[in-house]
Amino acid sequence: MQYRVDYSDLTLVLALVRGRSLARAAEMLQVDVSTVFRSVRRLEAALGTALFEKSRRGYLPTGAAQALAEQAERAEQALDAARVALEQGQQVVSGTVRVTCTDAVLHSLLLPALARFMPSYPALSLELATSNEFANLSRRDADIALRLTNTPPEHLVGRRLGVISYAIYGRAGFREAVAREPARLPWIVVDDAMPDHTTVVWRRQHHPDVTPAYRCSGMFSVARLVQAGLGVAALADFVARDLDGLERLSDALPGCDSELWLLTRPDCRALRSVQTLFDELTRSVRP
């Protein structure tokens, strides 16, 4: 009969994955080192596969051990949620919600919002992924998305949280050159992975002769290079407002305004965890 993994097996594997040594795993499990060693050997024999490889860096988990460790963490979270539910009553919100957004939205809008309300939901866990694609929701890889768009997909439901404006930002020393010779400035832009980004479209229309000095894979990285004094960039106001040393060197860029949408799939609205997070983000995200 095929061996059935139980919770003690999962905690054993998780301890060794986290500790990377028999001694550390034994400490976590409150047993002796020889017990951990024998238990791992016994489990590997029962499963018919190696779980760890011994190296100078300690016990390195194989793919099988990583898979077991992931399940162990989920079981651990479920038990924690159950304990909170017993302590706080049946109204506790628990589970895991997957959220996707761009790097700029994550750092400048989402994280400050989470810091305000997540302490009130100790049994709710989040998986955060940065991406520029709506496909995350379409493929069910995420439950909620924060997106800058004027045309949200029709198959998603959501709320418009506000309108975002863009302007040219940089250090004060660039102000005169922005007005007189913008093409000669060191421009910082997103790379070719985002050819349709509103700032890319604007630059091609208004400054087609500009040769960028720096290209980055995300707008938050662009903003940090601008903050370092390496050049100027077209940035969303919400990204630049909290970065020390940056100044708005132009009026709002024409044709660049973008709506900020909080989106989810229709089937997710029935999930209490998703709906709770959706409502909290609606109240707390401040573009």
Tab-separated table of C-alpha atoms in Angstrom:
chain	number	residue	atom	x	y	z
A	1	MET	CA	0.000	0.000	0.000
A	2	GLN	CA	1.272	3.498	-0.872
A	3	TYR	CA	2.637	5.364	2.148
A	4	ARG	CA	0.341	8.079	3.527
A	5	VAL	CA	2.103	11.236	4.657
A	6	ASP	CA	0.792	12.543	7.986
A	7	TYR	CA	1.180	15.839	9.806
A	8	SER	CA	4.235	14.698	11.780
A	9	ASP	CA	5.998	13.925	8.480
A	10	LEU	CA	5.177	17.403	7.203
A	11	THR	CA	6.468	19.126	10.339
A	12	LEU	CA	9.657	17.064	10.161
A	13	VAL	CA	10.357	18.072	6.560
A	14	LEU	CA	9.429	21.718	7.197
A	15	ALA	CA	11.780	21.939	10.185
A	16	LEU	CA	14.717	20.605	8.186
A	17	VAL	CA	13.912	22.838	5.195
A	18	ARG	CA	13.844	25.871	7.477
A	19	GLY	CA	16.761	24.885	9.673
A	20	ARG	CA	19.066	23.420	6.994
A	21	SER	CA	20.765	21.315	9.697
A	22	LEU	CA	19.856	18.364	11.891
A	23	ALA	CA	20.717	20.340	15.016
A	24	ARG	CA	18.495	23.297	14.111
A	25	ALA	CA	15.619	21.019	13.057
A	26	ALA	CA	15.947	19.068	16.301
A	27	GLU	CA	15.771	22.324	18.253
A	28	MET	CA	12.588	23.362	16.426
A	29	LEU	CA	10.960	19.961	16.994
A	30	GLN	CA	12.250	19.692	20.572
A	31	VAL	CA	13.808	16.261	19.985
A	32	ASP	CA	17.393	15.049	19.728
A	33	VAL	CA	19.483	15.064	16.546
A	34	SER	CA	19.514	11.287	16.160
A	35	THR	CA	15.704	11.228	16.172
A	36	VAL	CA	15.581	13.716	13.297
A	37	PHE	CA	18.193	11.757	11.345
A	38	ARG	CA	16.379	8.425	11.759
A	39	SER	CA	12.968	9.966	11.025
A	40	VAL	CA	14.169	11.525	7.763
A	41	ARG	CA	15.783	8.258	6.640
A	42	ARG	CA	12.631	6.349	7.545
A	43	LEU	CA	10.411	8.792	5.613
A	44	GLU	CA	12.663	8.696	2.528
A	45	ALA	CA	12.546	4.895	2.554
A	46	ALA	CA	8.760	4.896	2.890
A	47	LEU	CA	8.339	7.373	0.043
A	48	GLY	CA	11.008	5.775	-2.115
A	49	THR	CA	12.644	9.103	-2.897
A	50	ALA	CA	15.394	11.337	-1.544
A	51	LEU	CA	14.198	14.422	0.336
A	52	PHE	CA	17.524	16.097	1.167
A	53	GLU	CA	21.056	16.291	-0.157
A	54	LYS	CA	23.909	16.777	2.320
A	55	SER	CA	26.361	19.510	1.325
A	56	ARG	CA	28.717	22.060	2.883
A	57	ARG	CA	25.765	24.415	3.137
A	58	GLY	CA	23.758	21.906	5.129
A	59	TYR	CA	20.775	19.785	4.171
A	60	LEU	CA	19.449	21.008	0.822
A	61	PRO	CA	15.832	20.039	0.018
A	62	THR	CA	14.997	18.219	-3.204
A	63	GLY	CA	11.920	19.095	-5.231
A	64	ALA	CA	9.923	16.507	-3.288
A	65	ALA	CA	10.911	18.072	0.034
A	66	GLN	CA	10.021	21.549	-1.213
A	67	ALA	CA	6.575	20.322	-2.246
A	68	LEU	CA	6.012	18.736	1.179
A	69	ALA	CA	7.263	21.878	2.928
A	70	GLU	CA	4.786	24.049	1.012
A	71	GLN	CA	1.935	21.804	2.110
A	72	ALA	CA	3.261	21.874	5.671
A	73	GLU	CA	3.187	25.676	5.676
A	74	ARG	CA	-0.410	25.666	4.465
A	75	ALA	CA	-1.341	23.219	7.217
A	76	GLU	CA	0.479	25.411	9.735
A	77	GLN	CA	-1.475	28.480	8.559
A	78	ALA	CA	-4.747	26.567	8.737
A	79	LEU	CA	-4.060	25.556	12.335
A	80	ASP	CA	-3.145	29.139	13.252
A	81	ALA	CA	-6.405	30.345	11.681
A	82	ALA	CA	-8.341	27.725	13.643
A	83	ARG	CA	-6.738	28.889	16.887
A	84	VAL	CA	-7.612	32.516	16.140
A	85	ALA	CA	-11.180	31.496	15.281
A	86	LEU	CA	-11.553	29.779	18.652
A	87	GLU	CA	-10.151	32.809	20.449
A	88	GLN	CA	-12.092	35.486	18.555
A	89	GLY	CA	-15.275	33.647	17.612
A	90	GLN	CA	-16.796	32.722	14.280
A	91	GLN	CA	-16.491	36.217	12.779
A	92	VAL	CA	-12.753	35.872	12.142
A	93	VAL	CA	-11.650	36.303	8.510
A	94	SER	CA	-9.133	33.668	7.467
A	95	GLY	CA	-7.544	32.135	4.391
A	96	THR	CA	-5.091	33.200	1.717
A	97	VAL	CA	-5.790	35.895	-0.885
A	98	ARG	CA	-3.542	36.384	-3.890
A	99	VAL	CA	-3.018	40.004	-4.966
A	100	THR	CA	-1.288	41.280	-8.087
A	101	CYS	CA	-0.200	44.813	-8.997
A	102	THR	CA	2.730	46.664	-10.536
A	103	ASP	CA	5.888	47.335	-8.534
A	104	ALA	CA	5.061	51.047	-8.326
A	105	VAL	CA	1.538	50.415	-7.016
A	106	LEU	CA	2.876	47.862	-4.530
A	107	HIS	CA	5.448	50.184	-2.956
A	108	SER	CA	3.585	53.476	-3.125
A	109	LEU	CA	-0.084	52.525	-2.620
A	110	LEU	CA	-0.656	48.936	-1.553
A	111	LEU	CA	1.926	48.527	1.228
A	112	PRO	CA	0.890	51.703	3.116
A	113	ALA	CA	-2.735	50.539	2.931
A	114	LEU	CA	-1.924	47.045	4.184
A	115	ALA	CA	0.023	48.483	7.110
A	116	ARG	CA	-3.113	50.326	8.221
A	117	PHE	CA	-5.592	47.437	8.327
A	118	MET	CA	-3.876	44.027	8.092
A	119	PRO	CA	-3.026	43.891	11.831
A	120	SER	CA	-6.796	43.591	12.370
A	121	TYR	CA	-6.841	40.299	10.414
A	122	PRO	CA	-4.259	37.998	12.015
A	123	ALA	CA	-5.731	34.879	10.355
A	124	LEU	CA	-5.695	36.383	6.844
A	125	SER	CA	-2.566	35.812	4.757
A	126	LEU	CA	-1.643	37.427	1.450
A	127	GLU	CA	0.404	36.357	-1.533
A	128	LEU	CA	1.706	39.451	-3.352
A	129	ALA	CA	2.945	39.335	-6.945
A	130	THR	CA	4.113	42.208	-9.151
A	131	SER	CA	3.062	42.019	-12.771
A	132	ASN	CA	1.830	44.284	-15.543
A	133	GLU	CA	-0.585	41.719	-16.986
A	134	PHE	CA	-4.300	41.229	-16.462
A	135	ALA	CA	-3.658	37.567	-17.323
A	136	ASN	CA	-2.997	36.836	-13.655
A	137	LEU	CA	-6.699	37.160	-12.904
A	138	SER	CA	-7.800	35.538	-16.139
A	139	ARG	CA	-5.665	32.459	-15.420
A	140	ARG	CA	-6.911	32.417	-11.802
A	141	ASP	CA	-3.348	32.979	-10.594
A	142	ALA	CA	-4.618	35.900	-8.503
A	143	ASP	CA	-7.838	36.904	-6.747
A	144	ILE	CA	-7.495	40.700	-6.682
A	145	ALA	CA	-5.640	43.136	-8.930
A	146	LEU	CA	-4.795	46.821	-8.572
A	147	ARG	CA	-4.335	48.166	-12.084
A	148	LEU	CA	-3.767	51.499	-13.831
A	149	THR	CA	-6.001	51.424	-16.892
A	150	ASN	CA	-8.728	53.399	-18.631
A	151	THR	CA	-10.232	50.216	-20.102
A	152	PRO	CA	-10.576	47.491	-17.452
A	153	PRO	CA	-11.440	44.058	-18.906
A	154	GLU	CA	-15.172	43.455	-19.161
A	155	HIS	CA	-14.943	39.971	-17.620
A	156	LEU	CA	-13.707	41.441	-14.305
A	157	VAL	CA	-15.660	43.383	-11.689
A	158	GLY	CA	-14.299	46.212	-9.630
A	159	ARG	CA	-14.233	49.790	-8.417
A	160	ARG	CA	-12.480	52.869	-9.729
A	161	LEU	CA	-10.378	54.276	-6.896
A	162	GLY	CA	-9.255	57.489	-8.576
A	163	VAL	CA	-7.439	59.129	-11.466
A	164	ILE	CA	-3.649	59.247	-11.674
A	165	SER	CA	-1.737	62.116	-13.276
A	166	TYR	CA	1.809	62.045	-14.607
A	167	ALA	CA	4.454	64.782	-14.764
A	168	ILE	CA	8.176	65.122	-15.341
A	169	TYR	CA	10.116	64.677	-12.103
A	170	GLY	CA	13.761	65.125	-11.204
A	171	ARG	CA	16.168	67.027	-9.028
A	172	ALA	CA	15.780	70.806	-8.915
A	173	GLY	CA	18.927	71.299	-10.992
A	174	PHE	CA	17.175	69.866	-14.046
A	175	ARG	CA	14.290	72.359	-14.007
A	176	GLU	CA	15.705	74.893	-16.482
A	177	ALA	CA	16.857	72.226	-18.935
A	178	VAL	CA	13.415	70.572	-18.913
A	179	ALA	CA	11.926	73.848	-20.137
A	180	ARG	CA	14.635	74.675	-22.696
A	181	GLU	CA	16.404	71.528	-23.970
A	182	PRO	CA	14.557	68.387	-22.806
A	183	ALA	CA	16.103	66.195	-25.508
A	184	ARG	CA	19.595	66.755	-24.084
A	185	LEU	CA	18.674	65.546	-20.597
A	186	PRO	CA	19.473	62.058	-19.256
A	187	TRP	CA	16.028	60.435	-19.452
A	188	ILE	CA	15.158	57.367	-17.405
A	189	VAL	CA	12.441	55.127	-18.875
A	190	VAL	CA	10.874	51.683	-18.632
A	191	ASP	CA	12.337	49.073	-20.940
A	192	ASP	CA	10.859	47.404	-24.015
A	193	ALA	CA	8.841	44.973	-21.900
A	194	MET	CA	6.298	47.810	-21.448
A	195	PRO	CA	5.989	49.352	-24.942
A	196	ASP	CA	2.421	50.571	-24.383
A	197	HIS	CA	2.981	52.231	-21.013
A	198	THR	CA	1.401	55.680	-20.978
A	199	THR	CA	4.765	57.404	-20.346
A	200	VAL	CA	6.352	55.593	-23.304
A	201	VAL	CA	3.525	56.650	-25.618
A	202	TRP	CA	3.772	60.241	-24.384
A	203	ARG	CA	7.554	60.402	-24.874
A	204	ARG	CA	7.356	59.057	-28.420
A	205	GLN	CA	4.683	61.599	-29.300
A	206	HIS	CA	6.214	64.673	-27.682
A	207	HIS	CA	9.959	63.922	-27.638
A	208	PRO	CA	10.656	61.428	-30.437
A	209	ASP	CA	14.296	62.543	-30.602
A	210	VAL	CA	15.055	61.584	-26.981
A	211	THR	CA	17.575	58.772	-26.482
A	212	PRO	CA	17.103	57.374	-22.963
A	213	ALA	CA	20.178	57.173	-20.750
A	214	TYR	CA	18.713	54.429	-18.517
A	215	ARG	CA	16.075	51.733	-18.995
A	216	CYS	CA	14.421	49.876	-16.097
A	217	SER	CA	12.042	46.944	-15.828
A	218	GLY	CA	9.522	48.811	-13.661
A	219	MET	CA	8.334	52.307	-12.834
A	220	PHE	CA	9.386	52.142	-9.202
A	221	SER	CA	12.947	51.419	-10.316
A	222	VAL	CA	12.705	54.385	-12.687
A	223	ALA	CA	11.649	56.573	-9.759
A	224	ARG	CA	14.541	55.438	-7.573
A	225	LEU	CA	17.075	56.287	-10.302
A	226	VAL	CA	15.491	59.723	-10.605
A	227	GLN	CA	15.706	60.122	-6.829
A	228	ALA	CA	19.414	59.278	-7.028
A	229	GLY	CA	19.894	62.288	-9.307
A	230	LEU	CA	20.721	60.307	-12.444
A	231	GLY	CA	18.194	62.057	-14.650
A	232	VAL	CA	14.539	62.888	-15.213
A	233	ALA	CA	11.470	60.785	-15.961
A	234	ALA	CA	7.756	60.943	-16.506
A	235	LEU	CA	6.337	59.595	-13.248
A	236	ALA	CA	2.936	59.133	-11.680
A	237	ASP	CA	2.326	61.684	-8.947
A	238	PHE	CA	1.574	58.960	-6.389
A	239	VAL	CA	4.998	57.371	-7.001
A	240	ALA	CA	7.007	60.587	-6.717
A	241	ARG	CA	5.217	62.302	-3.852
A	242	ASP	CA	6.859	60.260	-1.087
A	243	LEU	CA	10.399	60.203	-2.509
A	244	ASP	CA	12.624	62.804	-0.864
A	245	GLY	CA	14.468	65.184	-3.160
A	246	LEU	CA	12.189	64.875	-6.187
A	247	GLU	CA	10.510	67.930	-7.649
A	248	ARG	CA	7.674	68.238	-10.147
A	249	LEU	CA	9.341	69.874	-13.134
A	250	SER	CA	6.291	70.201	-15.393
A	251	ASP	CA	2.537	70.456	-15.441
A	252	ALA	CA	0.482	67.289	-15.756
A	253	LEU	CA	1.400	65.562	-19.003
A	254	PRO	CA	-1.389	65.750	-21.588
A	255	GLY	CA	-3.118	62.487	-22.460
A	256	CYS	CA	-1.439	60.527	-19.655
A	257	ASP	CA	-4.150	60.478	-17.001
A	258	SER	CA	-4.944	56.912	-16.000
A	259	GLU	CA	-7.646	55.439	-13.791
A	260	LEU	CA	-6.751	53.221	-10.833
A	261	TRP	CA	-8.988	50.148	-10.643
A	262	LEU	CA	-9.441	47.517	-7.954
A	263	LEU	CA	-10.505	44.359	-9.770
A	264	THR	CA	-11.529	40.795	-9.052
A	265	ARG	CA	-13.256	37.883	-10.764
A	266	PRO	CA	-17.041	37.524	-10.341
A	267	ASP	CA	-16.608	34.088	-8.754
A	268	CYS	CA	-14.349	35.539	-6.043
A	269	ARG	CA	-16.995	37.880	-4.664
A	270	ALA	CA	-18.577	34.990	-2.767
A	271	LEU	CA	-15.356	34.367	-0.822
A	272	ARG	CA	-15.406	36.160	2.506
A	273	SER	CA	-11.628	36.593	2.589
A	274	VAL	CA	-11.543	38.180	-0.876
A	275	GLN	CA	-14.558	40.407	-0.257
A	276	THR	CA	-13.149	41.605	3.068
A	277	LEU	CA	-9.792	42.503	1.527
A	278	PHE	CA	-11.545	44.127	-1.441
A	279	ASP	CA	-13.624	46.350	0.870
A	280	GLU	CA	-10.615	47.274	3.010
A	281	LEU	CA	-8.530	48.210	-0.031
A	282	THR	CA	-11.408	50.304	-1.366
A	283	ARG	CA	-11.344	52.324	1.853
A	284	SER	CA	-7.583	52.439	2.383
A	285	VAL	CA	-5.851	52.858	-0.993
A	286	ARG	CA	-5.392	56.577	-1.491
A	287	PRO	CA	-4.087	57.550	-4.935
